[in-house]
Short mmCIF file of C-alpha atoms in Angstrom, two decimals:
data_model
loop_
_atom_site.label_atom_id
_atom_site.label_comp_id
_atom_site.label_asym_id
_atom_site.label_seq_id
_atom_site.Cartn_x
_atom_site.Cartn_y
_atom_site.Cartn_z
CA MET U 1029 -8.92 -2.09 8.59
CA ILE U 1030 -7.94 -3.13 5.05
CA ASN U 1031 -4.65 -2.62 3.26
CA VAL U 1032 -4.25 -2.93 -0.51
CA GLY U 1033 -0.67 -3.31 -1.72
CA GLY U 1034 1.09 -4.28 -4.90
CA PHE U 1035 4.38 -5.08 -6.55
CA GLY U 1036 4.77 -1.85 -8.52
CA HIS U 1037 2.61 -1.41 -11.62
CA SER U 1038 0.74 -4.59 -10.72
CA GLY U 1039 -2.72 -3.00 -10.85
CA ASN U 1040 -3.55 -2.34 -7.22
CA THR U 1041 -5.25 0.91 -8.27
CA ALA U 1042 -7.98 -1.16 -9.93
CA LEU U 1043 -8.70 -2.98 -6.65
CA VAL U 1044 -8.68 0.29 -4.71
CA ASP U 1045 -11.13 1.76 -7.23
CA TYR U 1046 -13.36 -1.29 -6.95
CA LEU U 1047 -13.37 -1.22 -3.15
CA SER U 1048 -13.91 2.54 -3.06
CA ASP U 1049 -17.23 1.97 -4.86
CA GLN U 1050 -18.43 -0.31 -2.06
CA LEU U 1051 -20.57 1.51 0.50
CA ASP U 1052 -19.06 -0.51 3.35
CA ILE U 1053 -15.55 0.83 2.67
CA CYS U 1054 -14.27 4.24 3.78
CA PRO U 1055 -11.06 6.21 3.06
CA VAL U 1056 -8.38 7.19 5.55
CA GLY U 1057 -7.11 10.06 3.37
CA TYR U 1058 -8.43 12.17 0.53
CA HIS U 1059 -9.72 10.09 -2.41
CA TYR U 1060 -8.30 6.81 -1.09
CA THR U 1061 -4.80 8.22 -1.44
CA GLU U 1062 -1.68 6.22 -0.67
CA THR U 1063 -0.59 6.48 2.95
CA ALA U 1064 2.81 6.04 4.56
CA LEU U 1065 1.85 5.76 8.21
CA LEU U 1066 3.37 2.31 8.63
CA ARG U 1067 5.71 1.83 5.68
CA SER U 1068 7.69 5.07 5.96
CA LYS U 1069 11.17 4.74 7.41
CA TRP U 1070 10.27 7.80 9.47
CA GLY U 1071 6.81 6.55 10.46
CA LEU U 1072 5.42 3.73 12.57
CA ARG U 1073 8.00 1.42 11.06
CA GLU U 1074 10.74 3.40 12.79
CA ILE U 1075 8.95 3.09 16.12
CA LEU U 1076 8.74 -0.69 15.71
CA LEU U 1077 12.12 -1.46 14.12
CA GLN U 1078 14.33 1.54 14.99
CA GLU U 1079 16.30 1.21 11.76
CA ASN U 1080 17.34 4.86 11.35
CA ASN U 1081 17.46 6.34 14.88
CA VAL U 1082 14.94 8.98 13.89
CA PRO U 1083 14.00 11.29 16.81
CA LEU U 1084 10.39 10.98 17.99
CA ASP U 1085 9.59 14.56 17.08
CA PHE U 1086 10.68 13.82 13.50
CA VAL U 1087 8.45 10.72 13.49
CA SER U 1088 5.61 12.98 14.61
CA ASP U 1089 6.34 15.38 11.74
CA CYS U 1090 6.30 12.52 9.23
CA LEU U 1091 2.99 11.14 10.49
CA LYS U 1092 1.50 14.64 10.17
CA GLY U 1093 3.20 15.28 6.83
CA ILE U 1094 4.98 18.41 8.06
CA LYS U 1095 8.38 18.74 6.35
CA LYS U 1096 11.01 20.92 8.11
CA GLU U 1097 14.51 22.05 7.16
CA GLU U 1098 16.09 20.40 10.21
CA HIS U 1099 15.03 16.99 8.88
CA ASP U 1100 17.66 17.14 6.15
CA ALA U 1101 20.56 17.01 8.61
CA HIS U 1102 19.38 13.54 9.63
CA SER U 1103 19.06 10.56 7.30
CA PRO U 1104 17.24 12.08 4.30
CA PRO U 1105 13.49 11.46 4.58
CA VAL U 1106 11.30 10.32 1.69
CA ILE U 1107 9.48 13.50 0.70
CA HIS U 1108 6.61 11.59 -0.90
CA ASP U 1109 5.88 9.91 2.46
CA PHE U 1110 5.35 13.34 4.03
CA LYS U 1111 3.02 14.28 1.18
CA ARG U 1112 1.05 11.07 1.56
CA ASN U 1113 0.58 11.55 5.29
CA ALA U 1114 -0.26 15.24 4.87
CA ARG U 1115 -3.33 14.09 2.93
CA VAL U 1116 -4.36 11.96 5.90
CA PHE U 1117 -3.88 14.88 8.31
CA GLY U 1118 -5.77 17.20 5.96
CA TYR U 1119 -8.65 14.75 5.64
CA LEU U 1120 -9.03 13.70 9.29
CA GLY U 1121 -8.16 17.07 10.84
CA ASN U 1122 -7.21 18.09 14.36
CA GLU U 1123 -8.38 14.86 15.95
CA TYR U 1124 -5.77 13.03 13.89
CA GLU U 1125 -3.10 15.44 15.15
CA ASN U 1126 -4.21 14.64 18.70
CA CYS U 1127 -3.79 10.92 17.98
CA VAL U 1128 -0.25 11.48 16.74
CA ASP U 1129 0.62 13.67 19.75
CA GLY U 1130 -0.82 11.06 22.11
CA LEU U 1131 1.24 8.29 20.51
CA ILE U 1132 4.48 10.28 20.69
CA GLN U 1133 3.85 11.30 24.29
CA SER U 1134 3.16 7.69 25.32
CA LEU U 1135 6.34 6.52 23.63
CA SER U 1136 8.45 9.16 25.38
CA ILE U 1137 7.32 8.35 28.92
CA SER U 1138 6.33 4.68 28.97
CA ASP U 1139 7.75 1.17 28.68
CA LYS U 1140 10.25 0.97 25.80
CA SER U 1141 9.82 -2.76 25.17
CA LYS U 1142 9.06 -3.98 21.66
CA GLU U 1143 5.73 -5.48 22.70
CA HIS U 1144 4.59 -2.26 24.34
CA LYS U 1145 5.55 -0.23 21.27
CA LYS U 1146 3.61 -2.69 19.14
CA LYS U 1147 0.57 -2.23 21.38
CA LEU U 1148 0.81 1.57 21.15
CA VAL U 1149 1.15 1.47 17.36
CA ASN U 1150 -1.89 -0.76 16.99
CA THR U 1151 -3.91 1.45 19.32
CA PHE U 1152 -2.94 4.42 17.15
CA LEU U 1153 -4.02 2.64 13.95
CA HIS U 1154 -7.31 1.65 15.60
CA ASP U 1155 -7.93 5.27 16.59
CA VAL U 1156 -7.11 6.48 13.06
CA GLY U 1157 -9.58 3.94 11.71
CA ALA U 1158 -12.22 5.19 14.13
CA LEU U 1159 -11.66 8.76 12.89
CA ALA U 1160 -12.03 7.60 9.29
CA LYS U 1161 -15.34 5.92 10.14
CA LYS U 1162 -16.53 9.03 11.93
CA LYS U 1163 -15.63 11.19 8.93
CA TYR U 1164 -17.46 8.78 6.63
CA GLY U 1165 -20.51 8.64 8.89
CA ARG U 1166 -20.66 4.88 9.43
CA ASP U 1167 -19.31 3.10 12.49
CA ASP U 1168 -19.43 -0.29 10.75
CA ALA U 1169 -17.39 0.74 7.69
CA LEU U 1170 -13.98 -0.78 6.89
CA PRO U 1171 -11.20 1.85 6.60
CA LEU U 1172 -8.95 1.33 3.58
CA LEU U 1173 -5.20 1.97 3.48
CA ARG U 1174 -3.29 1.89 0.21
CA ASN U 1175 0.25 0.52 -0.18
CA ASP U 1176 0.83 0.76 3.55
CA PRO U 1177 2.73 -1.53 3.23
CA ALA U 1178 3.34 -2.55 -0.37
CA ALA U 1179 4.46 -6.09 -1.15
CA SER U 1180 8.12 -5.17 -0.66
CA ASN U 1181 7.48 -4.59 3.06
CA ILE U 1182 5.07 -7.45 3.72
CA ASN U 1183 7.06 -8.31 6.86
CA LEU U 1184 5.49 -5.28 8.58
CA LEU U 1185 2.15 -7.10 8.66
CA SER U 1186 3.46 -9.24 11.51
CA MET U 1187 3.44 -6.14 13.72
CA VAL U 1188 0.00 -4.71 13.02
CA ASN U 1189 -3.55 -5.96 13.42
CA TYR U 1190 -4.99 -5.26 9.98
CA ASP U 1191 -8.15 -7.27 9.38
CA PHE U 1192 -7.37 -7.86 5.71
CA SER U 1193 -4.38 -7.34 3.42
CA PHE U 1194 -4.74 -7.69 -0.34
CA PHE U 1195 -1.79 -7.85 -2.71
CA VAL U 1196 -2.47 -7.48 -6.42
CA TYR U 1197 -0.43 -9.37 -9.00
CA ARG U 1198 -0.39 -9.07 -12.79
CA ASP U 1199 1.16 -10.55 -15.91
CA VAL U 1200 4.80 -9.59 -15.40
CA ARG U 1201 5.22 -8.77 -19.10
CA ASP U 1202 2.58 -6.04 -18.86
CA MET U 1203 4.13 -4.81 -15.62
CA MET U 1204 7.42 -4.49 -17.45
CA ILE U 1205 6.02 -2.31 -20.22
CA ASP U 1206 4.31 0.01 -17.71
CA TRP U 1207 7.47 0.21 -15.59
CA VAL U 1208 9.77 0.95 -18.52
CA ILE U 1209 7.50 3.72 -19.81
CA TYR U 1210 6.82 5.21 -16.35
CA TYR U 1211 10.51 5.56 -15.53
CA GLY U 1212 11.40 6.93 -18.94
CA HIS U 1213 13.46 4.01 -20.17
CA SER U 1214 13.53 2.90 -23.76
CA ILE U 1215 11.35 -0.04 -24.78
CA ASP U 1216 14.21 -2.20 -25.94
CA THR U 1217 16.50 -4.90 -24.62
CA GLU U 1218 18.33 -2.51 -22.26
CA GLY U 1219 15.13 -1.06 -20.79
CA CYS U 1220 13.59 -4.48 -20.31
CA GLU U 1221 16.70 -5.85 -18.64
CA LYS U 1222 16.63 -2.98 -16.15
CA PHE U 1223 13.10 -4.00 -15.17
CA ILE U 1224 13.98 -7.70 -14.99
CA LYS U 1225 16.93 -7.06 -12.66
CA GLN U 1226 14.93 -5.04 -10.12
CA TYR U 1227 11.90 -7.35 -10.41
CA ILE U 1228 13.95 -10.45 -9.64
CA ASN U 1229 15.52 -8.76 -6.61
CA LYS U 1230 12.11 -7.61 -5.34
CA THR U 1231 10.55 -11.02 -5.86
CA ARG U 1232 13.33 -12.86 -4.08
CA SER U 1233 13.10 -10.45 -1.16
CA PHE U 1234 9.31 -10.80 -1.04
CA LEU U 1235 9.44 -14.61 -1.00
CA LYS U 1236 12.04 -14.55 1.75
CA LEU U 1237 9.92 -12.19 3.87
CA ILE U 1238 6.59 -13.95 3.40
CA LYS U 1239 8.09 -17.28 4.47
CA LYS U 1240 8.84 -15.72 7.85
CA LEU U 1241 5.26 -14.64 8.52
CA GLU U 1242 3.37 -16.65 11.09
CA HIS U 1243 0.26 -18.60 10.13
CA GLN U 1244 -2.05 -16.18 11.96
CA THR U 1245 -0.71 -13.29 9.90
CA LEU U 1246 -0.88 -15.20 6.61
CA LYS U 1247 -4.54 -16.01 7.24
CA ARG U 1248 -5.27 -12.28 6.81
CA VAL U 1249 -3.38 -12.05 3.50
CA SER U 1250 -5.04 -12.56 0.10
CA PHE U 1251 -3.64 -12.30 -3.42
CA VAL U 1252 -5.79 -10.80 -6.16
CA SER U 1253 -5.26 -11.24 -9.91
CA PHE U 1254 -5.54 -7.94 -11.76
CA GLU U 1255 -6.74 -9.66 -14.91
CA LYS U 1256 -9.44 -11.68 -13.16
CA LEU U 1257 -10.58 -8.69 -11.13
CA VAL U 1258 -11.10 -6.69 -14.30
CA GLU U 1259 -12.65 -9.42 -16.42
CA SER U 1260 -14.84 -11.41 -14.02
CA GLU U 1261 -17.83 -10.28 -11.95
CA GLU U 1262 -17.76 -13.65 -10.21
CA TYR U 1263 -14.15 -13.07 -9.17
CA ARG U 1264 -15.01 -9.63 -7.83
CA SER U 1265 -17.87 -11.12 -5.82
CA LYS U 1266 -15.32 -13.35 -4.07
CA VAL U 1267 -13.48 -10.24 -2.87
CA ASN U 1268 -16.71 -8.99 -1.31
CA ALA U 1269 -17.34 -12.41 0.21
CA LYS U 1270 -13.88 -12.35 1.77
CA LEU U 1271 -14.68 -8.99 3.37
CA GLU U 1272 -18.23 -10.10 4.23
CA ILE U 1273 -19.76 -7.03 2.58
CA ASP U 1274 -22.51 -6.59 -0.01
CA ILE U 1275 -21.73 -5.70 -3.62
CA THR U 1276 -22.74 -2.07 -4.10
CA THR U 1277 -20.76 -1.09 -7.19
CA GLN U 1278 -22.68 1.41 -9.30
CA THR U 1279 -22.38 2.65 -12.86
CA GLY U 1280 -20.21 5.77 -13.03
CA GLY U 1281 -18.05 4.80 -10.06
CA ALA U 1282 -14.26 4.82 -9.83
CA PHE U 1283 -13.90 1.23 -11.00
CA ARG U 1284 -14.13 1.01 -14.78
CA PRO U 1285 -13.31 -2.52 -15.94
CA GLU U 1286 -13.95 -1.66 -19.58
CA VAL U 1287 -11.06 0.82 -19.36
CA SER U 1288 -8.79 -1.38 -17.25
CA LYS U 1289 -9.12 -4.18 -19.81
CA ASN U 1290 -7.03 -2.04 -22.13
CA ASN U 1291 -4.09 -2.65 -19.77
CA ILE U 1292 -4.22 -6.41 -20.25
CA GLY U 1293 -1.85 -7.84 -22.83
CA ILE U 1294 -0.25 -4.51 -23.67
CA TYR U 1295 3.06 -6.24 -24.37
CA LYS U 1296 1.40 -7.87 -27.41
CA LYS U 1297 0.87 -4.48 -29.03
CA LEU U 1298 4.57 -3.68 -29.17
CA PRO U 1299 6.55 -3.67 -32.42
CA LYS U 1300 7.70 -7.15 -33.32
CA LYS U 1301 11.39 -6.29 -32.89
CA TYR U 1302 10.86 -5.78 -29.12
CA LYS U 1303 8.76 -8.86 -28.39
CA ASN U 1304 11.65 -11.30 -28.41
CA CYS U 1305 13.54 -9.48 -25.65
CA ILE U 1306 10.35 -9.24 -23.55
CA CYS U 1307 9.15 -12.81 -23.94
CA ARG U 1308 12.45 -14.67 -23.82
#
């Protein structure tokens, strides 16, 4: 199983698009959608870390993407996580529901130790991957998860047996412009400083978390440059080599480097009066 994560507006969509064009890769949800099976505070993460004391039946609802009124009386769930997982349920169907029910039942009657929970979670993810392969029609395909987890939760990788985890990075100045526009801030000193503050906090947290990962986990982590991915066929071939799959990208696929190139150096196109606050 593969996970592609990012740092927020770092270009992980380009890598997902590229991988989705490879015949050896298969989706877990509709159209390689983001999933929140592991990263959601009401999902597998809660089973492993027990941060929010979420009842198991609520965890089941989150994994299936079924939002209920009684959830709101507990710690407020992230609605988008339910929507993400609903796309997995909708894509994989009743067999996925059976996997979720089996996981919850095992957790309610068996050993409550951390190691046993970890084993159950990894068995669940393996079974979900098997369903994705079955849906795709190839037993040797690599199921692809998206932002599950993102870079901000890289510590979760120590608890799951993903085969590969890619994290996409990008020129932080371009990330800033995308972030400011996406969240409706003004492209000026104030808007840029809002990005810088949250970016520094995220980066410090990420560096602290990655230092705690064991060597065996880090061996399965790779960092991909958005700019190089878009501009270099040779660089893209190295991604395939890492996954040990053939290059099968075809014209007209999801990955369109000629379009993605327009997102490189976008900070340079700003009015001169804003460049100083961005580049200082």
